[in-house]
Amino acid sequence: MFAVRPRVGTFYLKRILSRSMTNVIIVAPGCEMITSRPTNVFFGSKLKEFQHFSTVTEKQSSESLKGKSEKREFQAETRMLLDIVARSLYSDKEVFIRELISNASDALEKFRYLSVSSVPESGNLKELDRPLEIRLTTDKQNRTITFQDSGIGMTKEELTQNLGTIARSGSKSFIEEIKKQGAEQASSIIGQFGVGFYSAFMVADKIEVFTRSSKGDSPGYQWSSDGSGTYEIQEADGVEIGTKIVVYLKTDCREFADDDTVKSIIKKYSNFVSSPIFLNNDQVNSIKPLWLFEPKEITQEQHIEFYKFISNSYDKPRFTLHYKTDAPLSIRSILYVPEGKPGLFELSRDSDVGVALYSRKILIKSKAENILPKWLRFVKGVVDSEDIPLNLSRELLQNSALITKLRTVLTNRFLKFMVEMSQKDPLQYEAFYKDYSIFLKEGIVTSQSPLEKEEIAKLLRFESSKLSNGQRTSLSDYSSRQKDDQKSIFYLAAPSRELAETSPYYESLKKRDIEVLFCYEMYDELVLLELKEFGGRALVSVENDMQRDPLDKSESIIGSEGLQQSQVDELISFLKTNLTGKVFDVRTTQKLDSHPCVIVVPEMAAARHFIRTQAQNLTEENRFALLRPQLEINAKHPIVKKLHKLMSTDKELANMVAQQLFSNAMVTAGLVMDPRNLITHINDLLVKVLEKH
């Protein structure tokens, strides 16, 4: 029973009856309503809202079917694949919105192309001045979401071909056709495989498609299917040029009829589609795809806004690389280096690379791990390439050779860009290096390409023995300062500059006036060990340099200031006996000046890494057996000369001094797990020395 005021009743009743919405009751003041069914009741001010709803409903339902419906079966392979497409092809149901918007965008691009081209079909197009747009409408009550575009539309034959056969893509055929004519406009068309439409069956009980072609006086048609293996086609009146898809959602997929949910999905996947996208009459896509613009056209403010959007952060980009190329691949990209420091999650290797992959402005993956190497996960940005082959769902990448090529091109270009920035703005680069050098060093350790390692190495910075405290230099600048006869780049790992400059390993090179790079981070020496060489020059640890035979053999002759050769032989024999199980050889060296002795082991950096990570599980005896340390003594040093005297005057004290010298040398070499364990022995030595006082 309807009770309405006469001057409004006819208007609303017409809307109600046209939709057969017998459960909606309009109650005006002074009227009573009696009904035995659940109803939605609109009072007073709610009439205006209902009027708007009814107007939209009327527009959506302007089509009327005519003639006889034709029931057809999908092709055999289509029937078999339909269930796979609907249930297994996509990892996330929300992508059906992306796919249907992509199809709508394709239809608009086809119409744009034909309307300005000289092909025979272009002279037969209708309504050339219509607005080209995509409109989505949600109806939460009736569980529907509608996609409507004003694009090229479809004839009956095209409707059968494009929607009756999986993997027969109208877009793909269109691209192939116009590429034969050399038309570049084909690049703006997204579709590749013709299965995106069927993704809607993941969420739909039923799908209706209303379409009318722009070509000639084509009639409108309705295509409908519940995905069970058959579909129906019927002529329809009142169909606007373009295509409208009505998705009747399953009960457990009702969230896709919610405005906020749909809006967030559009912004996530389709925010950069060139045509305007409206959701319930409000435009959703407002941010422009900057990577497709000319770099000179973009302001810094636009870059900041775009960076914040794609990175979901509030800082600014520190460096911006806008890169476009057509060879060897078609690439349109913008890469940003964040201004803020990396978070703990970014430091983890489990973090994803922050670059989004697009194909013709449609998001393929928000974090594409294959486009940049893992060590560049701090970089934010967008990469758009029409050359990228995708699988049927657009979700996974295939053709690994092409993807590898894309990653190589982008990585090399980014490294070249960062080298340029380090030269143009050294202060800003220094700030970047302080925050992000760990990623560069990770790149050298993990990269499998020697060329890439060398390119990353150009970005490394270290303090130098030739520069003031706090000033860093590059490997390239170090090489430019080298003497002509110097064939190696020398480096020394130490916790601080003070310890580096007083290291026994540095003494020899200091006397020879050779520049040495100082590495303060514990992993720096592993990075340089992995790098091996730079610019054709070997990277040599000063500790390894200690093991090389002196060029001047006269260095090995004991002078008058030191012990005589016979005394040296006695001392070496004593030390070997006293340090049995610890040292594997004892010999003299002329490379020391202010230090009494030094420990040398093969590959000191690897040995230190072993001590830090694995030695705690071994006994002391096994540790020394693996390290095989060699003790080199300075026969001119007062302690060494005094030790020789103690061998005959106070053997117990001599033994204690020998043990302490060895321990001191092991600490200096960084081969002691916990130096605190040496305190007891030092105290015993002090007690022994102070007995006579």
Coordinates of C-alpha atoms in Angstrom, one line a residue, residues 239-455:
V239 CA 21.8 1.6 -25.2
E240 CA 24.3 4.4 -25.3
I241 CA 27.4 4.2 -27.5
G242 CA 30.2 2.5 -25.6
T243 CA 30.0 -0.4 -23.2
K244 CA 28.3 -0.9 -19.8
I245 CA 29.1 -3.9 -17.6
V246 CA 26.8 -4.7 -14.7
V247 CA 28.4 -7.1 -12.2
Y248 CA 25.9 -8.8 -9.8
L249 CA 28.1 -9.5 -6.8
K250 CA 28.1 -12.7 -4.8
T251 CA 27.0 -12.4 -1.2
D252 CA 30.5 -12.8 0.1
C253 CA 31.8 -10.1 -2.2
R254 CA 29.4 -7.4 -1.3
E255 CA 32.3 -5.2 -0.2
F256 CA 32.9 -4.4 -3.9
A257 CA 29.7 -2.4 -3.9
D258 CA 31.1 -0.1 -1.1
D259 CA 32.2 3.3 -2.3
D260 CA 35.2 3.6 -0.1
T261 CA 36.5 0.2 -1.0
V262 CA 36.1 0.7 -4.7
K263 CA 37.7 4.2 -4.5
S264 CA 40.8 2.8 -2.8
I265 CA 41.1 0.1 -5.4
I266 CA 40.9 2.6 -8.3
K267 CA 43.5 4.8 -6.6
K268 CA 45.7 1.7 -6.1
Y269 CA 45.6 0.3 -9.6
S270 CA 44.1 2.8 -12.1
N271 CA 44.9 6.2 -10.7
F272 CA 47.0 7.2 -13.8
V273 CA 44.6 6.1 -16.5
S274 CA 44.5 9.0 -19.0
S275 CA 40.7 9.2 -19.2
P276 CA 38.7 10.6 -16.2
I277 CA 37.3 7.9 -13.9
F278 CA 34.1 8.8 -12.0
L279 CA 32.8 6.9 -9.1
N280 CA 29.2 7.8 -8.4
N281 CA 29.7 11.1 -10.2
D282 CA 32.9 12.1 -8.3
Q283 CA 36.2 12.0 -10.3
V284 CA 38.7 9.7 -8.6
N285 CA 41.9 9.8 -10.7
S286 CA 43.4 13.3 -10.2
I287 CA 47.2 12.7 -10.0
K288 CA 48.9 12.8 -13.4
P289 CA 51.3 10.1 -14.6
L290 CA 54.4 12.2 -14.4
W291 CA 56.7 9.6 -15.8
L292 CA 55.1 10.1 -19.2
F293 CA 55.7 13.8 -19.2
E294 CA 58.8 15.6 -20.4
P295 CA 61.2 16.2 -17.5
K296 CA 61.3 19.9 -18.1
E297 CA 57.5 20.2 -17.8
I298 CA 57.5 18.9 -14.2
T299 CA 58.0 21.2 -11.3
Q300 CA 59.6 20.3 -8.0
E301 CA 56.3 20.7 -6.2
Q302 CA 54.7 18.1 -8.6
H303 CA 57.6 15.7 -7.9
I304 CA 57.1 16.1 -4.1
E305 CA 53.4 15.4 -4.4
F306 CA 53.9 12.5 -6.7
Y307 CA 56.6 11.0 -4.5
K308 CA 54.4 11.2 -1.4
F309 CA 51.6 9.5 -3.3
I310 CA 53.6 6.5 -4.6
S311 CA 55.8 6.1 -1.5
N312 CA 53.0 6.7 1.0
S313 CA 55.4 8.8 3.1
Y314 CA 55.7 12.4 4.3
D315 CA 59.3 13.2 3.5
K316 CA 60.7 14.6 0.2
P317 CA 62.8 13.1 -2.5
R318 CA 66.5 13.8 -2.0
F319 CA 67.4 12.9 -5.6
T320 CA 65.1 12.5 -8.6
L321 CA 65.9 10.5 -11.7
H322 CA 63.4 11.0 -14.6
Y323 CA 64.6 8.5 -17.2
K324 CA 63.1 7.8 -20.7
T325 CA 64.4 5.6 -23.4
D326 CA 63.2 3.5 -26.3
A327 CA 66.3 1.4 -26.8
P328 CA 67.2 -1.3 -26.0
L329 CA 63.7 -1.3 -24.3
S330 CA 60.9 1.1 -24.1
I331 CA 61.1 2.5 -20.6
R332 CA 59.4 5.4 -18.9
S333 CA 60.4 5.8 -15.3
I334 CA 60.9 8.1 -12.3
L335 CA 63.1 7.0 -9.5
Y336 CA 63.4 8.8 -6.2
V337 CA 66.0 8.6 -3.4
P338 CA 64.2 9.4 -0.1
E339 CA 65.3 12.4 2.0
G340 CA 64.6 10.6 5.3
K341 CA 66.7 7.9 6.8
P342 CA 65.9 4.2 6.1
G343 CA 63.7 2.5 8.6
L344 CA 64.5 -0.7 10.4
F345 CA 62.3 -2.7 8.0
E346 CA 64.0 -1.3 4.9
L347 CA 67.4 -2.4 6.4
S348 CA 66.1 -5.9 6.5
R349 CA 66.7 -8.1 3.4
D350 CA 63.1 -9.2 3.7
S351 CA 61.9 -5.7 2.7
D352 CA 60.4 -5.3 -0.8
V353 CA 61.9 -3.1 -3.5
G354 CA 59.8 0.1 -3.4
V355 CA 59.4 0.5 -7.2
A356 CA 56.0 0.1 -8.8
L357 CA 55.6 -1.6 -12.2
Y358 CA 53.1 -0.2 -14.6
S359 CA 52.2 -1.1 -18.1
R360 CA 50.7 1.8 -20.1
K361 CA 49.6 3.5 -16.9
I362 CA 47.9 0.5 -15.3
L363 CA 49.5 -0.9 -12.1
I364 CA 50.9 -4.4 -12.5
K365 CA 52.7 -4.8 -9.2
S366 CA 53.1 -2.1 -6.5
K367 CA 56.4 -3.6 -5.4
A368 CA 58.2 -5.4 -8.3
E369 CA 61.1 -7.2 -6.9
N370 CA 62.5 -8.2 -10.3
I371 CA 62.8 -4.7 -11.7
L372 CA 65.6 -3.4 -9.5
P373 CA 68.1 -5.6 -7.5
K374 CA 67.3 -6.2 -3.8
W375 CA 70.0 -3.9 -2.6
L376 CA 68.2 -0.9 -4.2
R377 CA 65.1 -1.5 -2.1
F378 CA 65.4 2.0 -0.6
V379 CA 64.6 3.6 -4.1
K380 CA 61.0 4.6 -4.6
G381 CA 59.4 5.2 -7.9
V382 CA 57.6 4.0 -11.0
V383 CA 58.7 2.0 -14.0
D384 CA 56.4 1.8 -17.1
S385 CA 57.4 -0.4 -20.0
E386 CA 55.1 -1.7 -22.8
D387 CA 57.8 -4.2 -23.7
I388 CA 57.3 -6.2 -20.5
P389 CA 55.7 -9.6 -21.1
L390 CA 53.0 -10.5 -18.5
N391 CA 51.2 -13.7 -17.8
L392 CA 47.5 -13.9 -18.3
S393 CA 46.6 -12.2 -15.0
R394 CA 49.1 -9.3 -15.4
E395 CA 50.4 -10.2 -12.0
L396 CA 53.6 -12.2 -12.7
L397 CA 56.5 -11.5 -15.0
Q398 CA 57.8 -13.9 -17.5
N399 CA 60.6 -14.0 -20.1
S400 CA 63.4 -13.7 -17.6
A401 CA 65.9 -12.6 -20.2
L402 CA 63.9 -9.5 -21.0
I403 CA 63.3 -8.7 -17.3
T404 CA 67.1 -9.2 -16.7
K405 CA 67.8 -6.7 -19.5
L406 CA 65.3 -4.2 -18.0
R407 CA 66.9 -4.5 -14.5
T408 CA 70.4 -4.1 -16.0
V409 CA 69.4 -1.0 -17.9
L410 CA 67.7 0.6 -14.9
T411 CA 70.4 -0.3 -12.4
N412 CA 73.2 1.0 -14.7
R413 CA 71.3 4.3 -15.4
F414 CA 70.6 4.8 -11.7
L415 CA 74.3 4.2 -10.7
K416 CA 75.4 6.6 -13.4
F417 CA 73.0 9.2 -12.1
M418 CA 74.2 8.8 -8.6
V419 CA 77.8 9.3 -9.7
E420 CA 76.8 12.5 -11.4
M421 CA 75.0 13.7 -8.3
S422 CA 78.0 12.9 -6.1
Q423 CA 80.1 15.3 -8.3
K424 CA 77.4 18.0 -8.8
D425 CA 76.3 18.2 -5.1
P426 CA 79.0 16.6 -2.9
L427 CA 77.5 17.9 0.3
Q428 CA 74.1 16.4 -0.4
Y429 CA 75.7 13.2 -1.5
E430 CA 77.7 13.0 1.7
A431 CA 74.5 13.2 3.6
F432 CA 73.0 10.4 1.5
Y433 CA 76.1 8.2 1.9
K434 CA 75.9 8.6 5.6
D435 CA 72.4 7.2 5.6
Y436 CA 72.4 4.7 2.7
S437 CA 76.0 3.5 2.3
I438 CA 75.1 0.1 3.8
F439 CA 72.9 -0.6 0.8
L440 CA 75.7 0.2 -1.7
K441 CA 78.0 -2.2 0.2
E442 CA 75.4 -4.9 0.2
G443 CA 75.2 -4.5 -3.6
I444 CA 78.9 -5.2 -4.0
V445 CA 78.7 -8.3 -1.8
T446 CA 75.5 -9.7 -3.4
S447 CA 75.9 -8.7 -7.1
Q448 CA 77.0 -11.4 -9.5
S449 CA 78.2 -8.9 -12.1
P450 CA 81.8 -7.6 -11.9
L451 CA 80.8 -4.6 -14.0
E452 CA 78.0 -3.7 -11.6
K453 CA 80.3 -4.1 -8.6
E454 CA 82.7 -1.6 -10.2
E455 CA 80.0 0.8 -10.9

